[in-house]
Short mmCIF file of C-alpha atoms in Angstrom, two decimals:
data_model
loop_
_atom_site.label_atom_id
_atom_site.label_comp_id
_atom_site.label_asym_id
_atom_site.label_seq_id
_atom_site.Cartn_x
_atom_site.Cartn_y
_atom_site.Cartn_z
CA UNK W 30 86.99 102.14 93.68
CA UNK W 31 85.91 98.48 93.15
CA UNK W 32 83.84 97.30 96.10
CA UNK W 33 83.87 93.70 95.15
CA UNK W 34 86.65 91.14 96.57
CA UNK W 35 89.33 90.09 94.25
CA UNK W 36 88.37 87.32 91.78
CA UNK W 37 89.49 83.74 92.98
CA UNK W 38 91.71 83.21 90.04
CA UNK W 39 94.81 85.64 90.27
CA UNK W 40 95.13 85.42 86.45
CA UNK W 41 91.62 86.75 85.90
CA UNK W 42 91.99 89.35 88.50
CA UNK W 43 94.98 90.55 86.66
CA UNK W 44 92.86 90.64 83.31
CA UNK W 45 90.15 92.39 85.04
CA UNK W 46 92.36 95.20 86.57
CA UNK W 47 93.97 95.86 83.29
CA UNK W 48 90.59 96.20 81.47
CA UNK W 49 89.17 98.46 84.08
CA UNK W 50 92.18 100.73 83.63
CA UNK W 51 91.91 100.71 79.92
CA UNK W 52 88.31 101.56 79.63
CA UNK W 53 87.05 105.08 79.54
CA UNK W 54 84.19 106.19 81.83
CA UNK W 55 81.60 107.32 79.33
CA UNK W 56 80.08 109.76 81.85
CA UNK W 57 83.19 111.26 83.30
CA UNK W 58 85.21 110.89 79.92
CA UNK W 59 88.64 111.84 81.66
CA UNK W 60 88.78 108.78 84.01
CA UNK W 61 89.11 105.20 83.71
CA UNK W 62 86.26 102.92 85.13
CA UNK W 63 88.57 101.92 87.73
CA UNK W 64 88.90 105.45 89.15
CA UNK W 65 85.43 106.65 88.51
CA UNK W 66 82.44 106.58 90.90
CA UNK W 67 79.81 107.10 88.32
CA UNK W 68 77.16 104.40 88.14
CA UNK W 69 77.68 103.66 84.55
CA UNK W 70 81.27 102.99 85.61
CA UNK W 71 80.28 100.59 88.21
CA UNK W 72 77.83 98.89 85.61
CA UNK W 73 80.69 98.46 83.22
CA UNK W 74 82.86 97.01 86.07
CA UNK W 75 80.34 94.50 86.94
CA UNK W 76 79.84 93.55 83.20
CA UNK W 77 83.60 93.13 82.50
CA UNK W 78 83.91 91.13 85.96
CA UNK W 79 81.21 88.68 84.90
CA UNK W 80 82.66 88.17 81.29
CA UNK W 81 86.12 87.57 82.84
CA UNK W 82 84.66 85.19 85.34
CA UNK W 83 82.86 83.38 82.39
CA UNK W 84 86.38 82.91 80.91
CA UNK W 85 86.25 85.58 78.15
CA UNK W 86 89.69 86.70 77.21
CA UNK W 87 90.91 90.28 77.31
CA UNK W 88 90.47 90.66 73.51
CA UNK W 89 86.74 89.21 73.50
CA UNK W 90 85.78 91.64 76.42
CA UNK W 91 87.48 94.74 74.24
CA UNK W 92 85.61 93.39 71.02
CA UNK W 93 82.36 93.51 73.00
CA UNK W 94 82.83 97.11 74.52
CA UNK W 95 83.97 98.43 71.20
CA UNK W 96 81.11 97.07 69.29
CA UNK W 97 78.69 98.32 72.08
CA UNK W 98 80.03 101.80 72.91
CA UNK W 99 82.51 102.71 69.98
CA UNK W 100 86.30 103.48 69.82
CA UNK W 101 85.95 106.04 72.44
CA UNK W 102 85.52 103.61 75.34
CA UNK W 103 89.12 102.44 75.06
CA UNK W 104 92.02 104.73 76.06
#
């Protein structure tokens, strides 16, 4: 569902893909943001992509999401 091209760094792309498959769409609730077409899922994908591009690690991104959205956000 991600319309953006892959990240230039394959390692960052792998982190991004893992995260989008672990984060629950807060609108759909039964889909990951990788699978969801909801606008909020697209926003979360963009936010995660930006954080990964800035060099944030997987745990840093998860900590941010948990602090902002609560435990429900992660599968």
